[in-house]
């Protein structure tokens, strides 16, 4: 660790003089090895997340191959402006979480906290827009499952197999929304720890791993937006 | 593994420059605008592959730069790749079933070609053309 050129607080430097760190667990040889092990564990978890969503993407693909014209008509119910706005919000929050890691690597705890707060605001904004989208659908009888009975402006979508499209829409965006909710919880936890000064340039593993999780949530939405709203 | 070797491998984590992160973000926004614009055009069957290509490009940008896989330990690339191969297997092999249902599980004694010829004859020539071909079975 002698090569470290960061400007961290003195308390951490004191622990490093003999190659040890207060965060280093005894079964790891070094902080780097510990960091790499944590990160690979996170990537393995992210693969299970991708596989969870891929089940729903397969359902989407099968129904789209069977009824392509229904999907084209049904997707007109979804508002690309709201979906697009949510895409931009999620991309921006992915950017701020990448910045939070960038700044804590430089030892800048204040910029870390600011960027984590911006990220959590973006995540909340996403869910607020999602709430308005869902209630807008519900008020016109567009429900998942057998209660599907569109009326009013959405009466044109009362066609066979449109119910399947909306079941897929609500399940996919719903489970994605649950992931956003979990993300908000994780970011609040990170903000509290950041304010208590738990993170430094030498040790910021929770920020890195939560960042990876948040980027996967972003990537899922990157695919959901065009597949559900646009085409 | 020897303790000394591990100590020797100690290195600093890659610090992705601010400019790279900003460039990635701007690229993602431009691609989002592009996917909305191209989806508004009626390109028929081409709309789906175009939207998927843009979405995949965006995902690659996020993975390489925001998730910093480009600069990361390569074992993580391996983990992700194996996962993605499984997704491809999942989708492809499911479609082998669902996209060809009714073709492969055909239990009619007539061949598919015969059925198609019969249908064609019924549509174009009416009963007289179908009579010599079909018959009872």
Short mmCIF file of C-alpha atoms in Angstrom, two decimals:
data_model
loop_
_atom_site.label_atom_id
_atom_site.label_comp_id
_atom_site.label_asym_id
_atom_site.label_seq_id
_atom_site.Cartn_x
_atom_site.Cartn_y
_atom_site.Cartn_z
CA UNK A 1 0.00 0.00 0.00
CA UNK A 2 3.05 2.25 0.05
CA UNK A 3 2.29 3.31 -3.52
CA UNK A 4 -0.98 4.92 -2.42
CA UNK A 5 -1.04 8.54 -3.48
CA UNK A 6 -4.49 9.41 -2.19
CA UNK A 7 -5.25 12.13 0.31
CA UNK A 8 -7.09 10.13 2.91
CA UNK A 9 -7.62 10.95 6.53
CA UNK A 10 -4.71 10.29 8.86
CA UNK A 11 -6.45 7.61 10.90
CA UNK A 12 -6.41 5.32 7.92
CA UNK A 13 -2.79 5.98 7.10
CA UNK A 14 -1.91 4.92 10.61
CA UNK A 15 -3.38 1.50 10.01
CA UNK A 16 -1.53 1.09 6.75
CA UNK A 17 1.99 1.50 7.89
CA UNK A 18 2.31 -2.22 8.55
CA UNK A 19 0.23 -3.23 5.52
CA UNK A 20 -2.88 -3.74 7.64
CA UNK A 21 -6.19 -1.92 7.56
CA UNK A 22 -9.07 -1.85 10.03
CA UNK A 23 -11.40 -3.14 7.29
CA UNK A 24 -9.12 -6.03 6.26
CA UNK A 25 -10.59 -9.34 7.38
CA UNK A 26 -8.08 -11.86 8.65
CA UNK A 27 -8.79 -14.49 5.98
CA UNK A 28 -7.71 -12.18 3.15
CA UNK A 29 -4.09 -11.43 2.33
CA UNK A 30 -4.72 -7.86 1.27
CA UNK A 31 -7.42 -5.22 0.83
CA UNK A 32 -7.14 -5.69 -2.93
CA UNK A 33 -7.74 -9.42 -2.70
CA UNK A 34 -10.69 -8.77 -0.39
CA UNK A 35 -12.08 -6.15 -2.79
CA UNK A 36 -11.72 -8.43 -5.83
CA UNK A 37 -13.41 -11.33 -4.01
CA UNK A 38 -16.36 -9.12 -3.00
CA UNK A 39 -16.66 -7.78 -6.51
CA UNK A 40 -16.66 -11.20 -8.13
CA UNK A 41 -19.33 -12.31 -5.64
CA UNK A 42 -21.41 -9.31 -6.68
CA UNK A 43 -21.00 -10.14 -10.38
CA UNK A 44 -22.19 -13.69 -9.68
CA UNK A 45 -25.27 -12.25 -7.94
CA UNK A 46 -25.85 -9.88 -10.86
CA UNK A 47 -25.83 -12.86 -13.24
CA UNK A 48 -28.65 -14.42 -11.19
CA UNK A 49 -30.49 -11.09 -11.48
CA UNK A 50 -30.04 -11.12 -15.26
CA UNK A 51 -31.35 -14.69 -15.37
CA UNK A 52 -34.37 -13.70 -13.23
CA UNK A 53 -35.29 -10.99 -15.74
CA UNK A 54 -34.41 -13.17 -18.73
CA UNK A 55 -37.33 -15.46 -17.79
CA UNK A 56 -39.64 -12.50 -18.31
CA UNK A 57 -37.84 -11.44 -21.48
CA UNK A 58 -38.40 -14.97 -22.81
CA UNK A 59 -42.14 -14.66 -22.05
CA UNK A 60 -42.13 -11.34 -23.89
CA UNK A 61 -40.29 -12.83 -26.89
CA UNK A 62 -42.60 -15.86 -27.16
CA UNK A 63 -45.78 -13.76 -27.05
CA UNK A 64 -44.33 -11.22 -29.43
CA UNK A 65 -43.41 -13.95 -31.95
CA UNK A 66 -46.93 -15.37 -31.63
CA UNK A 67 -48.82 -12.05 -31.79
CA UNK A 68 -46.57 -9.33 -33.23
CA UNK A 69 -49.44 -7.11 -34.40
CA UNK A 70 -51.07 -7.11 -30.93
CA UNK A 71 -47.83 -5.92 -29.33
CA UNK A 72 -47.50 -3.08 -31.83
CA UNK A 73 -51.02 -1.83 -31.07
CA UNK A 74 -50.83 -2.39 -27.29
CA UNK A 75 -47.53 -0.50 -26.95
CA UNK A 76 -49.35 2.65 -28.16
CA UNK A 77 -51.10 2.80 -24.77
CA UNK A 78 -47.73 3.39 -23.07
CA UNK A 79 -46.51 6.98 -23.08
CA UNK A 80 -43.01 7.21 -24.63
CA UNK A 81 -42.56 10.68 -23.08
CA UNK A 82 -42.94 9.32 -19.53
CA UNK A 83 -40.91 6.22 -20.39
CA UNK A 84 -38.23 8.35 -22.07
CA UNK A 85 -38.09 10.74 -19.12
CA UNK A 86 -37.62 7.77 -16.79
CA UNK A 87 -34.85 6.45 -19.05
CA UNK A 88 -33.01 9.78 -18.80
CA UNK A 89 -33.53 9.88 -15.01
CA UNK A 90 -32.13 6.36 -14.57
CA UNK A 91 -29.17 7.07 -16.87
CA UNK A 92 -28.43 10.24 -14.89
CA UNK A 93 -28.59 8.33 -11.60
CA UNK A 94 -26.24 5.71 -13.05
CA UNK A 95 -23.89 8.57 -13.94
CA UNK A 96 -24.04 10.05 -10.41
CA UNK A 97 -23.39 6.67 -8.79
CA UNK A 98 -20.37 6.19 -11.08
CA UNK A 99 -19.25 9.68 -10.01
CA UNK A 100 -19.68 8.82 -6.33
CA UNK A 101 -17.24 5.93 -6.79
CA UNK A 102 -14.92 8.19 -8.80
CA UNK A 103 -14.82 10.75 -5.98
CA UNK A 104 -14.39 8.34 -3.06
CA UNK A 105 -11.47 6.79 -4.96
CA UNK A 106 -9.95 10.27 -4.75
CA UNK A 107 -10.82 10.40 -1.06
CA UNK A 108 -13.48 13.11 -1.52
CA UNK A 109 -16.14 12.15 1.04
CA UNK A 110 -18.28 15.24 0.46
CA UNK A 111 -18.61 14.65 -3.30
CA UNK A 112 -19.40 10.99 -2.53
CA UNK A 113 -22.30 12.00 -0.26
CA UNK A 114 -23.62 14.62 -2.71
CA UNK A 115 -23.64 12.14 -5.59
CA UNK A 116 -25.29 9.43 -3.50
CA UNK A 117 -28.05 11.89 -2.55
CA UNK A 118 -28.52 12.84 -6.23
CA UNK A 119 -28.77 9.14 -7.08
CA UNK A 120 -31.46 8.48 -4.48
CA UNK A 121 -33.41 11.53 -5.71
CA UNK A 122 -33.27 10.14 -9.25
CA UNK A 123 -34.50 6.76 -8.04
CA UNK A 124 -37.42 8.41 -6.20
CA UNK A 125 -38.25 10.50 -9.29
CA UNK A 126 -38.36 7.34 -11.35
CA UNK A 127 -40.90 5.74 -8.99
CA UNK A 128 -43.06 8.91 -8.88
CA UNK A 129 -43.36 8.87 -12.68
CA UNK A 130 -44.03 5.13 -12.58
CA UNK A 131 -46.83 5.77 -10.05
CA UNK A 132 -48.52 8.25 -12.40
CA UNK A 133 -48.16 5.80 -15.29
CA UNK A 134 -49.69 2.90 -13.33
CA UNK A 135 -52.64 4.93 -11.96
CA UNK A 136 -53.27 6.34 -15.46
CA UNK A 137 -53.56 2.77 -16.76
CA UNK A 138 -55.69 1.54 -13.84
CA UNK A 139 -58.19 4.40 -14.23
CA UNK A 140 -58.85 3.21 -17.78
CA UNK A 141 -59.33 -0.45 -16.82
CA UNK A 142 -55.88 -1.52 -17.98
CA UNK A 143 -55.09 -4.04 -15.25
CA UNK A 144 -52.83 -7.08 -15.27
CA UNK A 145 -54.55 -10.45 -15.49
CA UNK A 146 -58.24 -11.24 -15.84
CA UNK A 147 -59.45 -7.80 -14.68
CA UNK A 148 -58.19 -6.37 -17.97
CA UNK A 149 -61.09 -4.34 -19.42
CA UNK A 150 -59.84 -1.19 -21.17
CA UNK A 151 -62.31 1.63 -21.71
CA UNK A 152 -62.32 5.35 -22.53
CA UNK A 153 -59.18 6.47 -24.36
CA UNK A 154 -57.76 2.97 -24.27
CA UNK A 155 -60.85 1.16 -25.63
CA UNK A 156 -58.96 0.56 -28.90
CA UNK A 157 -56.69 -1.93 -27.13
CA UNK A 158 -59.59 -4.23 -26.12
CA UNK A 159 -58.37 -6.92 -28.55
CA UNK A 160 -57.40 -10.57 -28.04
CA UNK A 161 -53.96 -11.14 -26.45
CA UNK A 162 -53.57 -7.47 -25.45
CA UNK A 163 -54.16 -8.66 -21.87
CA UNK A 164 -51.01 -10.80 -22.16
CA UNK A 165 -48.99 -7.77 -23.26
CA UNK A 166 -50.14 -5.78 -20.23
CA UNK A 167 -49.58 -8.67 -17.83
CA UNK A 168 -46.01 -8.85 -19.14
CA UNK A 169 -45.72 -5.04 -18.90
CA UNK A 170 -46.92 -4.88 -15.28
CA UNK A 171 -44.87 -7.86 -14.09
CA UNK A 172 -41.64 -6.73 -15.78
CA UNK A 173 -41.89 -3.05 -14.77
CA UNK A 174 -43.23 -4.08 -11.35
CA UNK A 175 -40.31 -6.35 -10.53
CA UNK A 176 -37.96 -3.73 -11.95
CA UNK A 177 -39.69 -1.18 -9.69
CA UNK A 178 -39.11 -3.42 -6.66
CA UNK A 179 -35.41 -3.40 -7.57
CA UNK A 180 -35.47 0.41 -7.69
CA UNK A 181 -37.12 0.43 -4.25
CA UNK A 182 -34.39 -1.88 -2.88
CA UNK A 183 -31.84 0.44 -4.50
CA UNK A 184 -33.30 3.43 -2.64
CA UNK A 185 -32.94 1.54 0.64
CA UNK A 186 -29.33 0.66 -0.15
CA UNK A 187 -28.46 4.23 -1.11
CA UNK A 188 -29.99 5.65 2.09
CA UNK A 189 -27.86 3.13 4.03
CA UNK A 190 -24.78 4.26 2.05
CA UNK A 191 -25.54 7.95 2.66
CA UNK A 192 -25.79 7.36 6.42
CA UNK A 193 -22.47 5.48 6.40
CA UNK A 194 -20.86 8.12 4.18
CA UNK A 195 -21.97 10.87 6.59
CA UNK A 196 -20.38 8.89 9.44
CA UNK A 197 -17.14 8.82 7.45
CA UNK A 198 -17.01 5.05 7.00
CA UNK A 199 -15.66 5.21 3.45
CA UNK A 200 -12.23 6.19 2.23
CA UNK A 201 -10.08 5.87 -0.87
CA UNK A 202 -8.69 2.62 0.59
CA UNK A 203 -12.05 1.05 1.48
CA UNK A 204 -15.35 1.80 -0.29
CA UNK A 205 -16.51 -1.75 -1.18
CA UNK A 206 -20.23 -1.19 -0.31
CA UNK A 207 -20.37 1.85 -2.61
CA UNK A 208 -18.74 -0.10 -5.45
CA UNK A 209 -21.05 -3.12 -5.09
CA UNK A 210 -24.25 -1.07 -4.75
CA UNK A 211 -23.10 0.89 -7.80
CA UNK A 212 -22.80 -2.35 -9.79
CA UNK A 213 -26.32 -3.35 -8.66
CA UNK A 214 -27.70 0.03 -9.69
CA UNK A 215 -26.12 -0.19 -13.15
CA UNK A 216 -27.77 -3.58 -13.73
CA UNK A 217 -31.15 -2.08 -12.75
CA UNK A 218 -30.40 0.66 -15.29
CA UNK A 219 -29.49 -1.87 -18.00
CA UNK A 220 -32.74 -3.81 -17.46
CA UNK A 221 -34.66 -0.57 -18.01
CA UNK A 222 -32.54 0.22 -21.12
CA UNK A 223 -34.08 -2.93 -22.67
CA UNK A 224 -37.57 -2.54 -21.19
CA UNK A 225 -38.06 0.99 -22.52
CA UNK A 226 -37.82 0.29 -26.28
CA UNK A 227 -39.38 -3.20 -26.06
CA UNK A 228 -42.47 -2.05 -24.16
CA UNK A 229 -42.93 1.63 -25.09
CA UNK A 230 -41.51 2.06 -28.58
CA UNK A 231 -41.86 -1.02 -30.77
CA UNK B 1 -0.31 -19.22 -3.00
CA UNK B 2 2.63 -17.56 -1.34
CA UNK B 3 1.95 -14.48 0.75
CA UNK B 4 4.80 -12.68 -0.98
CA UNK B 5 3.32 -13.12 -4.41
CA UNK B 6 -0.02 -11.68 -3.30
CA UNK B 7 1.69 -8.71 -1.75
CA UNK B 8 3.60 -8.11 -4.96
CA UNK B 9 0.35 -8.04 -6.94
CA UNK B 10 -1.05 -5.16 -4.93
CA UNK B 11 -2.08 -2.40 -7.26
CA UNK B 12 -4.28 0.65 -7.20
CA UNK B 13 -7.87 0.33 -8.36
CA UNK B 14 -8.50 1.81 -11.75
CA UNK B 15 -9.83 5.35 -11.45
CA UNK B 16 -12.13 6.01 -14.40
CA UNK B 17 -11.52 9.64 -15.43
CA UNK B 18 -14.38 12.14 -15.08
CA UNK B 19 -14.26 12.87 -18.82
CA UNK B 20 -14.83 9.19 -19.67
CA UNK B 21 -17.82 8.99 -17.31
CA UNK B 22 -19.33 12.20 -18.69
CA UNK B 23 -18.73 11.05 -22.27
CA UNK B 24 -20.45 7.72 -21.51
CA UNK B 25 -23.44 9.54 -20.01
CA UNK B 26 -23.77 11.89 -23.01
CA UNK B 27 -23.44 8.94 -25.39
CA UNK B 28 -26.24 7.15 -23.55
CA UNK B 29 -28.51 10.21 -23.79
CA UNK B 30 -27.80 10.59 -27.53
CA UNK B 31 -28.60 6.89 -28.08
CA UNK B 32 -31.84 7.27 -26.10
CA UNK B 33 -32.92 10.16 -28.35
CA UNK B 34 -31.89 8.08 -31.38
CA UNK B 35 -33.98 5.08 -30.33
CA UNK B 36 -37.07 7.30 -29.77
CA UNK B 37 -36.61 8.92 -33.20
CA UNK B 38 -36.04 5.68 -35.13
CA UNK B 39 -39.01 4.02 -33.39
CA UNK B 40 -41.23 6.89 -34.56
CA UNK B 41 -40.39 6.03 -38.19
CA UNK B 42 -42.35 3.16 -39.68
CA UNK B 43 -39.61 0.85 -40.90
CA UNK B 44 -41.71 -2.29 -40.75
CA UNK B 45 -39.79 -5.36 -39.63
CA UNK B 46 -36.57 -3.33 -39.26
CA UNK B 47 -37.87 -1.43 -36.19
CA UNK B 48 -37.26 -4.31 -33.76
CA UNK B 49 -33.63 -5.10 -34.71
CA UNK B 50 -32.77 -1.36 -34.76
CA UNK B 51 -34.24 -0.81 -31.27
CA UNK B 52 -32.46 -3.91 -29.94
CA UNK B 53 -29.13 -2.88 -31.49
CA UNK B 54 -29.32 0.57 -29.88
CA UNK B 55 -30.34 -0.92 -26.50
CA UNK B 56 -27.46 -3.42 -26.66
CA UNK B 57 -25.00 -0.63 -27.50
CA UNK B 58 -26.24 1.34 -24.48
CA UNK B 59 -25.90 -1.73 -22.24
CA UNK B 60 -22.33 -2.29 -23.48
CA UNK B 61 -21.45 1.35 -22.69
CA UNK B 62 -22.81 0.99 -19.14
CA UNK B 63 -21.00 -2.32 -18.57
CA UNK B 64 -17.64 -1.18 -19.97
CA UNK B 65 -17.38 2.28 -18.43
CA UNK B 66 -19.92 2.79 -15.60
CA UNK B 67 -19.35 -0.74 -14.29
CA UNK B 68 -15.68 -0.41 -15.40
CA UNK B 69 -15.53 -3.98 -16.67
CA UNK B 70 -13.09 -2.78 -19.35
CA UNK B 71 -10.50 -2.06 -16.64
CA UNK B 72 -11.53 -4.78 -14.22
CA UNK B 73 -10.24 -8.22 -13.33
CA UNK B 74 -11.02 -10.39 -16.36
CA UNK B 75 -12.64 -13.12 -14.27
CA UNK B 76 -15.67 -10.83 -13.92
CA UNK B 77 -15.97 -10.65 -17.72
CA UNK B 78 -15.96 -14.45 -17.71
CA UNK B 79 -18.73 -14.55 -15.07
CA UNK B 80 -20.89 -12.14 -17.07
CA UNK B 81 -20.20 -13.93 -20.38
CA UNK B 82 -21.24 -17.33 -19.01
CA UNK B 83 -24.44 -15.75 -17.70
CA UNK B 84 -25.20 -14.13 -21.05
CA UNK B 85 -24.57 -17.39 -22.92
CA UNK B 86 -27.19 -18.99 -20.64
CA UNK B 87 -29.67 -16.22 -21.52
CA UNK B 88 -29.10 -16.85 -25.24
CA UNK B 89 -29.59 -20.61 -24.72
CA UNK B 90 -32.75 -19.89 -22.72
CA UNK B 91 -34.33 -17.70 -25.43
CA UNK B 92 -33.16 -19.73 -28.45
CA UNK B 93 -34.17 -23.15 -27.18
CA UNK B 94 -37.54 -21.86 -25.98
CA UNK B 95 -38.17 -20.44 -29.45
CA UNK B 96 -37.19 -23.77 -31.03
CA UNK B 97 -40.32 -25.04 -29.29
CA UNK B 98 -42.80 -22.16 -29.39
CA UNK B 99 -42.02 -20.75 -32.84
CA UNK B 100 -42.45 -24.13 -34.58
CA UNK B 101 -45.41 -25.60 -32.68
CA UNK B 102 -47.78 -27.37 -35.04
CA UNK B 103 -45.02 -28.02 -37.57
CA UNK B 104 -42.94 -30.66 -35.84
CA UNK B 105 -45.71 -32.22 -33.74
CA UNK B 106 -47.83 -32.80 -36.85
CA UNK B 107 -49.58 -36.18 -36.49
CA UNK B 108 -51.58 -35.96 -39.72
CA UNK B 109 -50.80 -38.93 -42.04
CA UNK B 110 -50.49 -36.43 -44.92
CA UNK B 111 -47.21 -34.57 -45.34
CA UNK B 112 -47.14 -30.79 -44.76
CA UNK B 113 -46.51 -30.34 -48.52
CA UNK B 114 -49.64 -32.34 -49.33
CA UNK B 115 -51.75 -30.31 -46.90
CA UNK B 116 -50.43 -27.07 -48.35
CA UNK B 117 -51.15 -28.22 -51.91
CA UNK B 118 -54.66 -29.20 -50.87
CA UNK B 119 -55.29 -25.82 -49.22
CA UNK B 120 -53.93 -24.00 -52.26
CA UNK B 121 -56.19 -26.03 -54.55
CA UNK B 122 -59.21 -25.25 -52.38
CA UNK B 123 -58.43 -21.53 -52.44
CA UNK B 124 -57.77 -21.24 -56.16
CA UNK B 125 -59.54 -24.00 -58.04
CA UNK B 126 -62.34 -24.96 -55.64
CA UNK B 127 -63.50 -28.53 -55.13
CA UNK B 128 -62.72 -29.92 -58.60
CA UNK B 129 -58.95 -29.37 -58.29
CA UNK B 130 -58.83 -30.80 -54.77
CA UNK B 131 -60.77 -33.96 -55.56
CA UNK B 132 -58.10 -35.95 -57.48
CA UNK B 133 -55.38 -35.08 -54.94
CA UNK B 134 -56.89 -35.68 -51.51
CA UNK B 135 -59.23 -38.57 -51.12
CA UNK B 136 -60.17 -40.35 -47.89
CA UNK B 137 -57.56 -41.39 -45.36
#
